[in-house]
């Protein structure tokens, strides 16, 4: 699966779509395209595997750790996700490219991305976050996830930048001091 991710975010961009991803994986493994499709079931299966097994697995484990805490900090969740993504630019590139392509309702990943946005916020709303009084947690989460998507695109366009540093500036806007003192 690492090869699919590498192809998805590196040399053979997913701009050509799922077909190019399948052919690229087949070439990397010196297998025929049919062998790759047999393993994952379909081109859409490869796409789903790349997104869920490789991209979502780590972020879901971060959320699970937050659920286990009594009063976790939203800032800690985002910092952990950013730290992980800072180490996997090819995967973030693949994810961002597919997300943009999936705006087309006929794209095989359209439903995945639409559902993922809802699922991510819904899951985070079930965590007992430590936040200042009167903070609209749903609004904060939606704004923060949107900001993260945007800052990742800027990061991908600016090789050599550190995503963690870029995210720190976002925190100052999302969770300004002194209101968020003790909650960041």
JSON list of C-alpha atoms in Angstrom, two decimals:
[
{"chain": "A", "resi": 1, "resn": "UNK", "atom": "CA", "xyz": [0.00, 0.00, 0.00]},
{"chain": "A", "resi": 2, "resn": "UNK", "atom": "CA", "xyz": [2.93, 2.32, 0.55]},
{"chain": "A", "resi": 3, "resn": "UNK", "atom": "CA", "xyz": [3.51, 2.22, -3.20]},
{"chain": "A", "resi": 4, "resn": "UNK", "atom": "CA", "xyz": [-0.03, 3.43, -3.88]},
{"chain": "A", "resi": 5, "resn": "UNK", "atom": "CA", "xyz": [0.52, 6.28, -1.47]},
{"chain": "A", "resi": 6, "resn": "UNK", "atom": "CA", "xyz": [3.87, 7.09, -3.02]},
{"chain": "A", "resi": 7, "resn": "UNK", "atom": "CA", "xyz": [2.29, 7.14, -6.46]},
{"chain": "A", "resi": 8, "resn": "UNK", "atom": "CA", "xyz": [-0.68, 9.09, -5.25]},
{"chain": "A", "resi": 9, "resn": "UNK", "atom": "CA", "xyz": [1.39, 11.91, -3.84]},
{"chain": "A", "resi": 10, "resn": "UNK", "atom": "CA", "xyz": [4.64, 11.77, -5.69]},
{"chain": "A", "resi": 11, "resn": "UNK", "atom": "CA", "xyz": [5.96, 11.09, -9.15]},
{"chain": "A", "resi": 12, "resn": "UNK", "atom": "CA", "xyz": [2.79, 9.72, -10.71]},
{"chain": "A", "resi": 13, "resn": "UNK", "atom": "CA", "xyz": [0.18, 12.10, -9.39]},
{"chain": "A", "resi": 14, "resn": "UNK", "atom": "CA", "xyz": [-3.43, 11.02, -9.14]},
{"chain": "A", "resi": 15, "resn": "UNK", "atom": "CA", "xyz": [-4.31, 13.77, -11.62]},
{"chain": "A", "resi": 16, "resn": "UNK", "atom": "CA", "xyz": [-4.84, 10.96, -14.14]},
{"chain": "A", "resi": 17, "resn": "UNK", "atom": "CA", "xyz": [-7.27, 9.36, -11.74]},
{"chain": "A", "resi": 18, "resn": "UNK", "atom": "CA", "xyz": [-7.72, 5.94, -10.24]},
{"chain": "A", "resi": 19, "resn": "UNK", "atom": "CA", "xyz": [-6.71, 4.20, -13.49]},
{"chain": "A", "resi": 20, "resn": "UNK", "atom": "CA", "xyz": [-3.21, 5.70, -13.28]},
{"chain": "A", "resi": 21, "resn": "UNK", "atom": "CA", "xyz": [-2.97, 4.75, -9.62]},
{"chain": "A", "resi": 22, "resn": "UNK", "atom": "CA", "xyz": [-3.78, 1.09, -10.39]},
{"chain": "A", "resi": 23, "resn": "UNK", "atom": "CA", "xyz": [-1.38, 0.95, -13.36]},
{"chain": "A", "resi": 24, "resn": "UNK", "atom": "CA", "xyz": [1.35, 2.59, -11.27]},
{"chain": "A", "resi": 25, "resn": "UNK", "atom": "CA", "xyz": [0.97, 0.10, -8.44]},
{"chain": "A", "resi": 26, "resn": "UNK", "atom": "CA", "xyz": [1.04, -2.77, -10.94]},
{"chain": "A", "resi": 27, "resn": "UNK", "atom": "CA", "xyz": [4.26, -1.44, -12.49]},
{"chain": "A", "resi": 28, "resn": "UNK", "atom": "CA", "xyz": [5.94, -0.92, -9.11]},
{"chain": "A", "resi": 29, "resn": "UNK", "atom": "CA", "xyz": [5.18, -4.48, -8.08]},
{"chain": "A", "resi": 30, "resn": "UNK", "atom": "CA", "xyz": [5.90, -5.94, -11.52]},
{"chain": "A", "resi": 31, "resn": "UNK", "atom": "CA", "xyz": [2.42, -7.42, -11.49]},
{"chain": "A", "resi": 32, "resn": "UNK", "atom": "CA", "xyz": [-0.31, -7.08, -14.01]},
{"chain": "A", "resi": 33, "resn": "UNK", "atom": "CA", "xyz": [-3.10, -4.63, -13.41]},
{"chain": "A", "resi": 34, "resn": "UNK", "atom": "CA", "xyz": [-5.52, -7.54, -12.99]},
{"chain": "A", "resi": 35, "resn": "UNK", "atom": "CA", "xyz": [-3.44, -8.83, -10.05]},
{"chain": "A", "resi": 36, "resn": "UNK", "atom": "CA", "xyz": [-3.73, -5.51, -8.23]},
{"chain": "A", "resi": 37, "resn": "UNK", "atom": "CA", "xyz": [-7.45, -5.38, -8.90]},
{"chain": "A", "resi": 38, "resn": "UNK", "atom": "CA", "xyz": [-7.85, -8.97, -7.66]},
{"chain": "A", "resi": 39, "resn": "UNK", "atom": "CA", "xyz": [-6.22, -8.02, -4.36]},
{"chain": "A", "resi": 40, "resn": "UNK", "atom": "CA", "xyz": [-8.30, -4.88, -3.74]},
{"chain": "A", "resi": 41, "resn": "UNK", "atom": "CA", "xyz": [-11.46, -5.87, -5.63]},
{"chain": "A", "resi": 42, "resn": "UNK", "atom": "CA", "xyz": [-11.69, -2.81, -7.91]},
{"chain": "A", "resi": 43, "resn": "UNK", "atom": "CA", "xyz": [-10.05, 0.45, -8.78]},
{"chain": "A", "resi": 44, "resn": "UNK", "atom": "CA", "xyz": [-12.36, 2.10, -6.29]},
{"chain": "A", "resi": 45, "resn": "UNK", "atom": "CA", "xyz": [-11.25, -0.50, -3.72]},
{"chain": "A", "resi": 46, "resn": "UNK", "atom": "CA", "xyz": [-7.62, 0.59, -4.15]},
{"chain": "A", "resi": 47, "resn": "UNK", "atom": "CA", "xyz": [-8.66, 4.19, -3.69]},
{"chain": "A", "resi": 48, "resn": "UNK", "atom": "CA", "xyz": [-10.65, 3.38, -0.56]},
{"chain": "A", "resi": 49, "resn": "UNK", "atom": "CA", "xyz": [-7.78, 1.30, 0.83]},
{"chain": "A", "resi": 50, "resn": "UNK", "atom": "CA", "xyz": [-5.30, 4.14, 0.28]},
{"chain": "A", "resi": 51, "resn": "UNK", "atom": "CA", "xyz": [-7.59, 6.64, 1.99]},
{"chain": "A", "resi": 52, "resn": "UNK", "atom": "CA", "xyz": [-8.85, 4.59, 4.92]},
{"chain": "A", "resi": 53, "resn": "UNK", "atom": "CA", "xyz": [-5.95, 2.30, 5.74]},
{"chain": "A", "resi": 54, "resn": "UNK", "atom": "CA", "xyz": [-3.13, 4.73, 5.14]},
{"chain": "A", "resi": 55, "resn": "UNK", "atom": "CA", "xyz": [-4.53, 8.22, 5.72]},
{"chain": "A", "resi": 56, "resn": "UNK", "atom": "CA", "xyz": [-7.34, 7.86, 8.23]},
{"chain": "A", "resi": 57, "resn": "UNK", "atom": "CA", "xyz": [-5.83, 5.14, 10.41]},
{"chain": "A", "resi": 58, "resn": "UNK", "atom": "CA", "xyz": [-3.42, 7.44, 12.26]},
{"chain": "A", "resi": 59, "resn": "UNK", "atom": "CA", "xyz": [-5.82, 10.35, 12.67]},
{"chain": "A", "resi": 60, "resn": "UNK", "atom": "CA", "xyz": [-8.51, 8.01, 13.98]},
{"chain": "A", "resi": 61, "resn": "UNK", "atom": "CA", "xyz": [-6.08, 6.65, 16.57]},
{"chain": "A", "resi": 62, "resn": "UNK", "atom": "CA", "xyz": [-5.40, 10.23, 17.71]},
{"chain": "A", "resi": 63, "resn": "UNK", "atom": "CA", "xyz": [-9.14, 10.80, 18.14]},
{"chain": "A", "resi": 64, "resn": "UNK", "atom": "CA", "xyz": [-9.49, 7.52, 20.04]},
{"chain": "A", "resi": 65, "resn": "UNK", "atom": "CA", "xyz": [-6.77, 8.66, 22.44]},
{"chain": "A", "resi": 66, "resn": "UNK", "atom": "CA", "xyz": [-8.63, 11.94, 22.96]},
{"chain": "A", "resi": 67, "resn": "UNK", "atom": "CA", "xyz": [-11.85, 10.08, 23.80]},
{"chain": "A", "resi": 68, "resn": "UNK", "atom": "CA", "xyz": [-9.98, 8.17, 26.51]},
{"chain": "A", "resi": 69, "resn": "UNK", "atom": "CA", "xyz": [-8.93, 11.40, 28.26]},
{"chain": "A", "resi": 70, "resn": "UNK", "atom": "CA", "xyz": [-11.15, 13.10, 30.82]},
{"chain": "A", "resi": 71, "resn": "UNK", "atom": "CA", "xyz": [-10.90, 16.67, 29.42]},
{"chain": "A", "resi": 72, "resn": "UNK", "atom": "CA", "xyz": [-8.53, 16.77, 26.43]},
{"chain": "A", "resi": 73, "resn": "UNK", "atom": "CA", "xyz": [-7.46, 19.95, 24.68]},
{"chain": "A", "resi": 74, "resn": "UNK", "atom": "CA", "xyz": [-8.57, 20.50, 21.09]},
{"chain": "A", "resi": 75, "resn": "UNK", "atom": "CA", "xyz": [-5.20, 22.14, 20.44]},
{"chain": "A", "resi": 76, "resn": "UNK", "atom": "CA", "xyz": [-3.46, 18.88, 21.39]},
{"chain": "A", "resi": 77, "resn": "UNK", "atom": "CA", "xyz": [-5.53, 16.93, 18.86]},
{"chain": "A", "resi": 78, "resn": "UNK", "atom": "CA", "xyz": [-4.74, 19.33, 16.04]},
{"chain": "A", "resi": 79, "resn": "UNK", "atom": "CA", "xyz": [-1.04, 19.53, 16.97]},
{"chain": "A", "resi": 80, "resn": "UNK", "atom": "CA", "xyz": [-0.77, 15.74, 16.86]},
{"chain": "A", "resi": 81, "resn": "UNK", "atom": "CA", "xyz": [-2.49, 15.54, 13.47]},
{"chain": "A", "resi": 82, "resn": "UNK", "atom": "CA", "xyz": [-0.27, 18.32, 12.12]},
{"chain": "A", "resi": 83, "resn": "UNK", "atom": "CA", "xyz": [2.88, 16.62, 13.47]},
{"chain": "A", "resi": 84, "resn": "UNK", "atom": "CA", "xyz": [1.91, 13.38, 11.71]},
{"chain": "A", "resi": 85, "resn": "UNK", "atom": "CA", "xyz": [1.05, 15.13, 8.47]},
{"chain": "A", "resi": 86, "resn": "UNK", "atom": "CA", "xyz": [4.30, 17.11, 8.56]},
{"chain": "A", "resi": 87, "resn": "UNK", "atom": "CA", "xyz": [6.11, 13.76, 8.25]},
{"chain": "A", "resi": 88, "resn": "UNK", "atom": "CA", "xyz": [3.99, 12.46, 5.35]},
{"chain": "A", "resi": 89, "resn": "UNK", "atom": "CA", "xyz": [3.79, 15.14, 2.66]},
{"chain": "A", "resi": 90, "resn": "UNK", "atom": "CA", "xyz": [3.27, 12.62, -0.16]},
{"chain": "A", "resi": 91, "resn": "UNK", "atom": "CA", "xyz": [0.21, 11.22, 1.58]},
{"chain": "A", "resi": 92, "resn": "UNK", "atom": "CA", "xyz": [-1.16, 14.69, 2.32]},
{"chain": "A", "resi": 93, "resn": "UNK", "atom": "CA", "xyz": [-0.59, 15.56, -1.34]},
{"chain": "A", "resi": 94, "resn": "UNK", "atom": "CA", "xyz": [-2.52, 12.48, -2.47]},
{"chain": "A", "resi": 95, "resn": "UNK", "atom": "CA", "xyz": [-5.35, 13.20, -0.04]},
{"chain": "A", "resi": 96, "resn": "UNK", "atom": "CA", "xyz": [-5.60, 16.87, -1.03]},
{"chain": "A", "resi": 97, "resn": "UNK", "atom": "CA", "xyz": [-5.56, 16.07, -4.75]},
{"chain": "A", "resi": 98, "resn": "UNK", "atom": "CA", "xyz": [-8.23, 13.41, -4.40]},
{"chain": "A", "resi": 99, "resn": "UNK", "atom": "CA", "xyz": [-10.33, 15.69, -2.21]},
{"chain": "A", "resi": 100, "resn": "UNK", "atom": "CA", "xyz": [-10.34, 18.35, -4.92]},
{"chain": "A", "resi": 101, "resn": "UNK", "atom": "CA", "xyz": [-11.06, 15.81, -7.68]},
{"chain": "A", "resi": 102, "resn": "UNK", "atom": "CA", "xyz": [-13.89, 14.34, -5.58]},
{"chain": "A", "resi": 103, "resn": "UNK", "atom": "CA", "xyz": [-15.85, 17.58, -5.74]},
{"chain": "A", "resi": 104, "resn": "UNK", "atom": "CA", "xyz": [-17.24, 16.00, -8.89]},
{"chain": "A", "resi": 105, "resn": "UNK", "atom": "CA", "xyz": [-20.20, 13.90, -7.73]},
{"chain": "A", "resi": 106, "resn": "UNK", "atom": "CA", "xyz": [-19.26, 11.14, -10.21]},
{"chain": "A", "resi": 107, "resn": "UNK", "atom": "CA", "xyz": [-15.76, 10.70, -8.74]},
{"chain": "A", "resi": 108, "resn": "UNK", "atom": "CA", "xyz": [-15.35, 7.34, -6.95]},
{"chain": "A", "resi": 109, "resn": "UNK", "atom": "CA", "xyz": [-14.20, 9.10, -3.76]},
{"chain": "A", "resi": 110, "resn": "UNK", "atom": "CA", "xyz": [-16.97, 11.73, -3.71]},
{"chain": "A", "resi": 111, "resn": "UNK", "atom": "CA", "xyz": [-19.06, 9.98, -1.06]},
{"chain": "A", "resi": 112, "resn": "UNK", "atom": "CA", "xyz": [-15.99, 9.14, 1.02]},
{"chain": "A", "resi": 113, "resn": "UNK", "atom": "CA", "xyz": [-14.95, 12.80, 1.31]},
{"chain": "A", "resi": 114, "resn": "UNK", "atom": "CA", "xyz": [-18.48, 14.08, 1.95]},
{"chain": "A", "resi": 115, "resn": "UNK", "atom": "CA", "xyz": [-18.98, 11.45, 4.65]},
{"chain": "A", "resi": 116, "resn": "UNK", "atom": "CA", "xyz": [-15.50, 12.00, 6.11]},
{"chain": "A", "resi": 117, "resn": "UNK", "atom": "CA", "xyz": [-16.18, 15.68, 6.78]},
{"chain": "A", "resi": 118, "resn": "UNK", "atom": "CA", "xyz": [-19.40, 14.87, 8.63]},
{"chain": "A", "resi": 119, "resn": "UNK", "atom": "CA", "xyz": [-17.88, 11.88, 10.44]},
{"chain": "A", "resi": 120, "resn": "UNK", "atom": "CA", "xyz": [-14.81, 13.80, 11.59]},
{"chain": "A", "resi": 121, "resn": "UNK", "atom": "CA", "xyz": [-16.80, 16.63, 13.17]},
{"chain": "A", "resi": 122, "resn": "UNK", "atom": "CA", "xyz": [-19.41, 14.27, 14.64]},
{"chain": "A", "resi": 123, "resn": "UNK", "atom": "CA", "xyz": [-16.71, 12.11, 16.22]},
{"chain": "A", "resi": 124, "resn": "UNK", "atom": "CA", "xyz": [-14.94, 15.16, 17.64]},
{"chain": "A", "resi": 125, "resn": "UNK", "atom": "CA", "xyz": [-18.20, 16.52, 19.06]},
{"chain": "A", "resi": 126, "resn": "UNK", "atom": "CA", "xyz": [-18.48, 13.37, 21.18]},
{"chain": "A", "resi": 127, "resn": "UNK", "atom": "CA", "xyz": [-15.27, 14.22, 23.02]},
{"chain": "A", "resi": 128, "resn": "UNK", "atom": "CA", "xyz": [-15.51, 16.07, 26.34]},
{"chain": "A", "resi": 129, "resn": "UNK", "atom": "CA", "xyz": [-13.16, 18.91, 25.35]},
{"chain": "A", "resi": 130, "resn": "UNK", "atom": "CA", "xyz": [-11.74, 21.38, 27.84]},
{"chain": "A", "resi": 131, "resn": "UNK", "atom": "CA", "xyz": [-12.67, 24.75, 26.32]},
{"chain": "A", "resi": 132, "resn": "UNK", "atom": "CA", "xyz": [-13.39, 28.23, 27.63]},
{"chain": "A", "resi": 133, "resn": "UNK", "atom": "CA", "xyz": [-16.96, 28.96, 28.64]},
{"chain": "A", "resi": 134, "resn": "UNK", "atom": "CA", "xyz": [-19.41, 29.85, 25.83]},
{"chain": "A", "resi": 135, "resn": "UNK", "atom": "CA", "xyz": [-17.19, 28.51, 23.03]},
{"chain": "A", "resi": 136, "resn": "UNK", "atom": "CA", "xyz": [-19.22, 26.97, 20.22]},
{"chain": "A", "resi": 137, "resn": "UNK", "atom": "CA", "xyz": [-17.30, 23.71, 19.89]},
{"chain": "A", "resi": 138, "resn": "UNK", "atom": "CA", "xyz": [-18.94, 22.65, 16.62]},
{"chain": "A", "resi": 139, "resn": "UNK", "atom": "CA", "xyz": [-18.11, 25.99, 14.99]},
{"chain": "A", "resi": 140, "resn": "UNK", "atom": "CA", "xyz": [-14.55, 25.82, 16.32]},
{"chain": "A", "resi": 141, "resn": "UNK", "atom": "CA", "xyz": [-14.07, 22.27, 15.00]},
{"chain": "A", "resi": 142, "resn": "UNK", "atom": "CA", "xyz": [-15.48, 23.06, 11.57]},
{"chain": "A", "resi": 143, "resn": "UNK", "atom": "CA", "xyz": [-13.35, 26.20, 11.32]},
{"chain": "A", "resi": 144, "resn": "UNK", "atom": "CA", "xyz": [-10.24, 24.43, 12.55]},
{"chain": "A", "resi": 145, "resn": "UNK", "atom": "CA", "xyz": [-10.56, 21.50, 10.16]},
{"chain": "A", "resi": 146, "resn": "UNK", "atom": "CA", "xyz": [-11.18, 23.91, 7.26]},
{"chain": "A", "resi": 147, "resn": "UNK", "atom": "CA", "xyz": [-8.15, 25.94, 8.31]},
{"chain": "A", "resi": 148, "resn": "UNK", "atom": "CA", "xyz": [-6.08, 22.76, 8.47]},
{"chain": "A", "resi": 149, "resn": "UNK", "atom": "CA", "xyz": [-7.09, 21.83, 4.92]},
{"chain": "A", "resi": 150, "resn": "UNK", "atom": "CA", "xyz": [-6.11, 25.29, 3.71]},
{"chain": "A", "resi": 151, "resn": "UNK", "atom": "CA", "xyz": [-2.80, 25.50, 5.54]},
{"chain": "A", "resi": 152, "resn": "UNK", "atom": "CA", "xyz": [-1.83, 22.07, 4.24]},
{"chain": "A", "resi": 153, "resn": "UNK", "atom": "CA", "xyz": [-2.33, 23.29, 0.67]},
{"chain": "A", "resi": 154, "resn": "UNK", "atom": "CA", "xyz": [-0.13, 26.32, 1.35]},
{"chain": "A", "resi": 155, "resn": "UNK", "atom": "CA", "xyz": [2.46, 24.02, 2.92]},
{"chain": "A", "resi": 156, "resn": "UNK", "atom": "CA", "xyz": [2.45, 21.70, -0.10]},
{"chain": "A", "resi": 157, "resn": "UNK", "atom": "CA", "xyz": [3.03, 24.72, -2.35]},
{"chain": "A", "resi": 158, "resn": "UNK", "atom": "CA", "xyz": [5.93, 25.94, -0.18]},
{"chain": "A", "resi": 159, "resn": "UNK", "atom": "CA", "xyz": [8.60, 23.23, -0.01]},
{"chain": "A", "resi": 160, "resn": "UNK", "atom": "CA", "xyz": [10.90, 23.62, 2.97]},
{"chain": "A", "resi": 161, "resn": "UNK", "atom": "CA", "xyz": [8.22, 25.08, 5.24]},
{"chain": "A", "resi": 162, "resn": "UNK", "atom": "CA", "xyz": [7.40, 23.37, 8.53]},
{"chain": "A", "resi": 163, "resn": "UNK", "atom": "CA", "xyz": [3.72, 22.53, 8.87]},
{"chain": "A", "resi": 164, "resn": "UNK", "atom": "CA", "xyz": [3.96, 22.64, 12.67]},
{"chain": "A", "resi": 165, "resn": "UNK", "atom": "CA", "xyz": [5.18, 26.24, 12.56]},
{"chain": "A", "resi": 166, "resn": "UNK", "atom": "CA", "xyz": [2.52, 27.23, 10.05]},
{"chain": "A", "resi": 167, "resn": "UNK", "atom": "CA", "xyz": [-0.17, 25.63, 12.23]},
{"chain": "A", "resi": 168, "resn": "UNK", "atom": "CA", "xyz": [1.02, 27.56, 15.32]},
{"chain": "A", "resi": 169, "resn": "UNK", "atom": "CA", "xyz": [-0.04, 30.77, 13.55]},
{"chain": "A", "resi": 170, "resn": "UNK", "atom": "CA", "xyz": [-3.46, 29.24, 12.90]},
{"chain": "A", "resi": 171, "resn": "UNK", "atom": "CA", "xyz": [-3.86, 28.45, 16.60]},
{"chain": "A", "resi": 172, "resn": "UNK", "atom": "CA", "xyz": [-3.44, 32.12, 17.45]},
{"chain": "A", "resi": 173, "resn": "UNK", "atom": "CA", "xyz": [-6.43, 32.92, 15.23]},
{"chain": "A", "resi": 174, "resn": "UNK", "atom": "CA", "xyz": [-8.61, 29.94, 16.22]},
{"chain": "A", "resi": 175, "resn": "UNK", "atom": "CA", "xyz": [-7.88, 30.04, 19.94]},
{"chain": "A", "resi": 176, "resn": "UNK", "atom": "CA", "xyz": [-6.72, 33.57, 20.80]},
{"chain": "A", "resi": 177, "resn": "UNK", "atom": "CA", "xyz": [-5.12, 34.46, 24.08]},
{"chain": "A", "resi": 178, "resn": "UNK", "atom": "CA", "xyz": [-6.01, 35.41, 26.75]},
{"chain": "A", "resi": 179, "resn": "UNK", "atom": "CA", "xyz": [-9.42, 33.69, 26.27]},
{"chain": "A", "resi": 180, "resn": "UNK", "atom": "CA", "xyz": [-7.76, 30.36, 25.59]},
{"chain": "A", "resi": 181, "resn": "UNK", "atom": "CA", "xyz": [-5.12, 30.61, 28.33]},
{"chain": "A", "resi": 182, "resn": "UNK", "atom": "CA", "xyz": [-4.87, 27.17, 29.95]},
{"chain": "A", "resi": 183, "resn": "UNK", "atom": "CA", "xyz": [-6.82, 25.52, 27.11]},
{"chain": "A", "resi": 184, "resn": "UNK", "atom": "CA", "xyz": [-3.99, 25.37, 24.56]}
]
